[in-house]
Amino acid sequence: EPEVTQTPSHQVTQMGQEVILRCVPISNHLYFYWYRQILGQKVEFLVSFYNNEISEKSEIFDDQFSVERPDGSNFTLKIRSTKLEDSAMYFCASSTRQGDWTEAFFGQGTRLTVV
Amino acid sequence: GENVEQHPSTLSVQEGDSAVIKCTYSDSASNYFPWYKQELGKRPQLIIDIRSNVGEKKDQRIAVTLNKTAKHFSLHITETQPEDSAVYFCAANPLITSGTYKYIFGTGTRLKVLA
């Protein structure tokens, strides 16, 4: 069964450093998402991406965040200057269509620890 | 803004008993309601979903009901087993200003099935 894959599984970074989280969505999917989950809390929407542009972003997704689809297979989330409160599990997801009536498949997550 | 409330936050049941988790959503334009199961340290996995044109859906021991008027939807697990122990998240997909959808997750229910 096709899966969304994310790398790395765990990233430790110093406060103020830039990090790039990588995702390979399912190959025939067109819509891509990033969510985050702070330990013990709910999954929160960050951004959705379609046709090489952001279609929606949340309040969390401020100027420190950016997303990119550098080639036909990867989808990346960049945090320019990490803060302690960015520590969370980051999930990438993809779907064949927009969120309505279609399942979003989640990757296994990248645990980001900012120290 | 859009909101999904989920209750209870924790639920303990004896093996073989039923478990019910309830969610309410705020945006009446939402039309898709997935339920995800998340085991410790793993990705959220879709277990069942329901569309707004359906009032109930069942898949073996799992069922979901939707009351659009009241903006309630519930997950029912019958004949619970220890392997059902996990955190369960409901989600709704409010229509957002760009004309696209995103998932808003509930706060999660930690289900413990006691052997």
Short mmCIF file of C-alpha atoms in Angstrom, two decimals:
data_model
loop_
_atom_site.label_atom_id
_atom_site.label_comp_id
_atom_site.label_asym_id
_atom_site.label_seq_id
_atom_site.Cartn_x
_atom_site.Cartn_y
_atom_site.Cartn_z
CA GLU A 1 0.00 0.00 0.00
CA PRO A 2 1.43 3.41 -0.90
CA GLU A 3 2.54 5.55 2.03
CA VAL A 4 3.55 9.09 2.75
CA THR A 5 7.14 9.04 3.95
CA GLN A 6 8.90 11.67 6.03
CA THR A 7 12.52 12.29 6.86
CA PRO A 8 14.14 12.57 9.27
CA SER A 9 12.13 10.74 11.92
CA HIS A 10 13.72 12.87 14.64
CA GLN A 11 15.51 16.19 14.36
CA VAL A 12 17.23 18.01 17.19
CA THR A 13 18.21 21.60 16.51
CA GLN A 14 19.44 24.61 18.41
CA MET A 15 17.14 27.56 18.87
CA GLY A 16 17.55 30.03 16.04
CA GLN A 17 18.69 27.45 13.52
CA GLU A 18 16.89 26.65 10.29
CA VAL A 19 15.39 23.22 9.75
CA ILE A 20 13.91 21.56 6.71
CA LEU A 21 11.48 18.71 7.13
CA ARG A 22 11.01 16.50 4.12
CA CYS A 23 8.06 14.55 2.84
CA VAL A 24 7.40 12.32 -0.14
CA PRO A 25 3.65 12.26 -0.73
CA ILE A 26 1.83 9.40 -2.43
CA SER A 27 2.69 9.62 -6.11
CA ASN A 28 -0.72 10.33 -7.67
CA HIS A 29 -1.81 12.77 -4.97
CA LEU A 30 -2.22 16.43 -5.81
CA TYR A 31 -2.96 18.07 -2.46
CA PHE A 32 -0.40 18.31 0.28
CA TYR A 33 -0.60 19.37 3.89
CA TRP A 34 1.49 19.96 6.96
CA TYR A 35 0.09 19.46 10.43
CA ARG A 36 1.80 19.61 13.78
CA GLN A 37 1.11 17.98 17.12
CA ILE A 38 2.64 19.33 20.31
CA LEU A 39 3.21 16.50 22.76
CA GLY A 40 -0.05 15.39 24.33
CA GLN A 41 -2.14 17.84 22.34
CA LYS A 42 -4.31 17.67 19.26
CA VAL A 43 -3.21 17.68 15.66
CA GLU A 44 -3.21 21.25 14.28
CA PHE A 45 -3.44 22.33 10.65
CA LEU A 46 -0.52 24.39 9.38
CA VAL A 47 -0.81 24.70 5.61
CA SER A 48 -2.28 23.18 2.48
CA PHE A 49 -0.57 23.24 -0.92
CA TYR A 50 -1.85 22.64 -4.42
CA ASN A 51 -0.64 23.42 -7.90
CA ASN A 52 2.64 24.77 -6.56
CA GLU A 53 1.11 27.30 -4.27
CA ILE A 54 -0.30 27.61 -0.78
CA SER A 55 -4.08 27.28 -0.80
CA GLU A 56 -4.61 27.89 2.90
CA LYS A 57 -2.52 28.48 6.01
CA SER A 58 -3.28 28.78 9.69
CA GLU A 59 -2.30 31.43 12.19
CA ILE A 60 0.53 29.19 13.32
CA PHE A 61 2.09 29.34 9.85
CA ASP A 62 3.80 32.71 10.20
CA ASP A 63 6.69 34.21 8.25
CA GLN A 64 9.13 31.78 9.85
CA PHE A 65 7.51 28.92 7.95
CA SER A 66 7.62 28.16 4.26
CA VAL A 67 6.77 25.21 2.06
CA GLU A 68 8.12 24.12 -1.25
CA ARG A 69 7.74 21.38 -3.79
CA PRO A 70 11.24 21.49 -5.26
CA ASP A 71 10.68 18.60 -7.65
CA GLY A 72 7.98 16.19 -8.67
CA SER A 73 8.19 14.07 -5.56
CA ASN A 74 9.28 16.02 -2.49
CA PHE A 75 7.33 18.45 -0.34
CA THR A 76 9.26 20.36 2.29
CA LEU A 77 8.53 22.48 5.34
CA LYS A 78 11.17 24.99 6.33
CA ILE A 79 11.36 26.78 9.65
CA ARG A 80 13.80 29.64 9.30
CA SER A 81 14.66 30.44 12.89
CA THR A 82 13.41 27.79 15.25
CA LYS A 83 11.97 28.62 18.65
CA LEU A 84 11.55 26.37 21.66
CA GLU A 85 7.80 26.33 21.08
CA ASP A 86 8.30 24.84 17.61
CA SER A 87 9.13 21.55 19.31
CA ALA A 88 6.43 19.16 18.14
CA MET A 89 5.68 16.23 15.89
CA TYR A 90 5.20 17.43 12.32
CA PHE A 91 3.00 15.36 10.05
CA CYS A 92 2.87 15.61 6.31
CA ALA A 93 -0.30 14.43 4.57
CA SER A 94 -1.52 14.11 1.03
CA SER A 95 -4.79 13.42 -0.74
CA THR A 96 -6.03 12.88 -4.25
CA ARG A 97 -8.51 15.68 -3.94
CA GLN A 98 -9.22 18.52 -1.60
CA GLY A 99 -10.19 17.72 1.96
CA ASP A 100 -13.84 17.24 1.26
CA TRP A 101 -14.96 13.67 0.97
CA THR A 102 -11.53 12.24 0.57
CA GLU A 103 -9.08 10.71 2.98
CA ALA A 104 -5.84 12.45 3.83
CA PHE A 105 -3.00 9.98 4.29
CA PHE A 106 -0.52 10.91 6.99
CA GLY A 107 3.18 10.27 7.11
CA GLN A 108 4.82 8.78 10.18
CA GLY A 109 5.90 12.21 11.38
CA THR A 110 9.12 14.06 12.19
CA ARG A 111 9.73 14.79 15.83
CA LEU A 112 11.39 18.19 16.03
CA THR A 113 13.13 19.06 19.27
CA VAL A 114 14.43 22.59 19.65
CA VAL A 115 16.97 23.04 22.43
CA GLY B 1 -13.20 30.39 14.00
CA GLU B 2 -13.78 26.77 13.24
CA ASN B 3 -13.76 24.49 16.22
CA VAL B 4 -14.24 20.82 16.97
CA GLU B 5 -14.90 19.76 20.54
CA GLN B 6 -14.39 16.16 21.64
CA HIS B 7 -15.47 14.33 24.77
CA PRO B 8 -14.43 12.60 26.89
CA SER B 9 -10.70 13.26 27.05
CA THR B 10 -10.08 9.86 28.63
CA LEU B 11 -12.23 6.75 28.62
CA SER B 12 -11.62 3.44 30.34
CA VAL B 13 -13.79 0.43 29.53
CA GLN B 14 -13.67 -3.25 30.33
CA GLU B 15 -12.78 -5.56 27.50
CA GLY B 16 -15.93 -6.51 25.63
CA ASP B 17 -17.83 -3.38 26.60
CA SER B 18 -18.73 -0.58 24.21
CA ALA B 19 -17.04 2.81 23.94
CA VAL B 20 -18.61 6.02 22.66
CA ILE B 21 -16.74 9.20 21.80
CA LYS B 22 -18.61 12.34 20.88
CA CYS B 23 -17.68 15.40 18.84
CA THR B 24 -19.36 18.64 17.94
CA TYR B 25 -18.34 21.01 15.17
CA SER B 26 -19.01 24.66 14.59
CA ASP B 27 -19.00 25.18 10.81
CA SER B 28 -22.23 24.00 9.22
CA ALA B 29 -20.47 23.88 5.82
CA SER B 30 -18.37 20.92 6.97
CA ASN B 31 -19.30 17.85 4.97
CA TYR B 32 -16.74 15.19 5.80
CA PHE B 33 -15.95 13.73 9.21
CA PRO B 34 -13.07 11.29 9.56
CA TRP B 35 -11.99 9.49 12.71
CA TYR B 36 -8.33 8.74 13.26
CA LYS B 37 -6.68 6.30 15.65
CA GLN B 38 -3.22 7.17 16.89
CA GLU B 39 -1.10 4.69 18.77
CA LEU B 40 1.75 5.99 20.88
CA GLY B 41 4.46 7.54 18.73
CA LYS B 42 2.77 6.61 15.47
CA ARG B 43 0.94 8.40 12.71
CA PRO B 44 -2.82 9.01 12.81
CA GLN B 45 -4.59 6.27 10.88
CA LEU B 46 -8.05 6.66 9.41
CA ILE B 47 -10.44 4.10 10.89
CA ILE B 48 -13.78 5.31 9.58
CA ASP B 49 -15.30 8.38 7.98
CA ILE B 50 -18.73 9.70 7.21
CA ARG B 51 -20.02 12.16 4.66
CA SER B 52 -22.70 14.71 5.35
CA ASN B 53 -25.26 13.00 3.16
CA VAL B 54 -25.23 9.91 5.40
CA GLY B 55 -26.53 9.57 8.95
CA GLU B 56 -24.72 6.41 9.98
CA LYS B 57 -21.94 4.17 8.77
CA LYS B 58 -20.71 0.88 10.16
CA ASP B 59 -17.57 -1.16 9.61
CA GLN B 60 -17.48 -4.34 11.69
CA ARG B 61 -17.12 -3.26 15.34
CA ILE B 62 -16.88 0.43 14.52
CA ALA B 63 -19.74 2.77 13.68
CA VAL B 64 -20.11 6.49 13.26
CA THR B 65 -23.29 8.54 13.48
CA LEU B 66 -23.86 12.08 12.29
CA ASN B 67 -26.53 14.56 13.29
CA LYS B 68 -26.15 17.52 10.93
CA THR B 69 -28.86 19.56 12.56
CA ALA B 70 -27.18 19.40 15.94
CA LYS B 71 -23.68 19.36 14.43
CA HIS B 72 -22.79 16.26 16.42
CA PHE B 73 -21.03 13.11 15.34
CA SER B 74 -20.03 10.10 17.40
CA LEU B 75 -17.77 7.07 17.22
CA HIS B 76 -19.05 3.78 18.60
CA ILE B 77 -16.76 0.82 19.22
CA THR B 78 -18.44 -2.40 20.27
CA GLU B 79 -16.87 -5.49 21.84
CA THR B 80 -13.74 -3.56 22.69
CA GLN B 81 -10.40 -5.33 22.71
CA PRO B 82 -7.07 -4.37 24.33
CA GLU B 83 -5.67 -3.47 20.90
CA ASP B 84 -8.33 -0.76 20.62
CA SER B 85 -6.40 1.17 23.28
CA ALA B 86 -5.11 4.34 21.63
CA VAL B 87 -5.91 8.02 21.21
CA TYR B 88 -8.83 8.70 18.91
CA PHE B 89 -9.25 12.00 17.08
CA CYS B 90 -12.33 13.21 15.30
CA ALA B 91 -12.04 15.81 12.57
CA ALA B 92 -14.23 18.00 10.44
CA ASN B 93 -13.48 19.87 7.25
CA PRO B 94 -14.84 23.41 7.39
CA LEU B 95 -15.06 25.28 4.14
CA ILE B 96 -12.48 28.01 4.20
CA THR B 97 -12.34 31.31 2.41
CA SER B 98 -10.18 30.07 -0.44
CA GLY B 99 -12.96 27.68 -1.38
CA THR B 100 -10.90 24.75 -0.19
CA TYR B 101 -11.05 22.50 2.84
CA LYS B 102 -8.81 21.54 5.70
CA TYR B 103 -9.18 19.24 8.67
CA ILE B 104 -9.86 20.63 12.11
CA PHE B 105 -9.15 17.99 14.72
CA GLY B 106 -10.75 17.44 18.07
CA THR B 107 -8.63 17.35 21.20
CA GLY B 108 -8.48 13.57 21.29
CA THR B 109 -9.79 10.80 23.52
CA ARG B 110 -7.42 8.41 25.20
CA LEU B 111 -9.19 5.06 25.24
CA LYS B 112 -7.98 2.35 27.59
CA VAL B 113 -9.47 -1.10 27.28
CA LEU B 114 -8.89 -3.03 30.47
CA ALA B 115 -8.38 -6.77 30.13
#
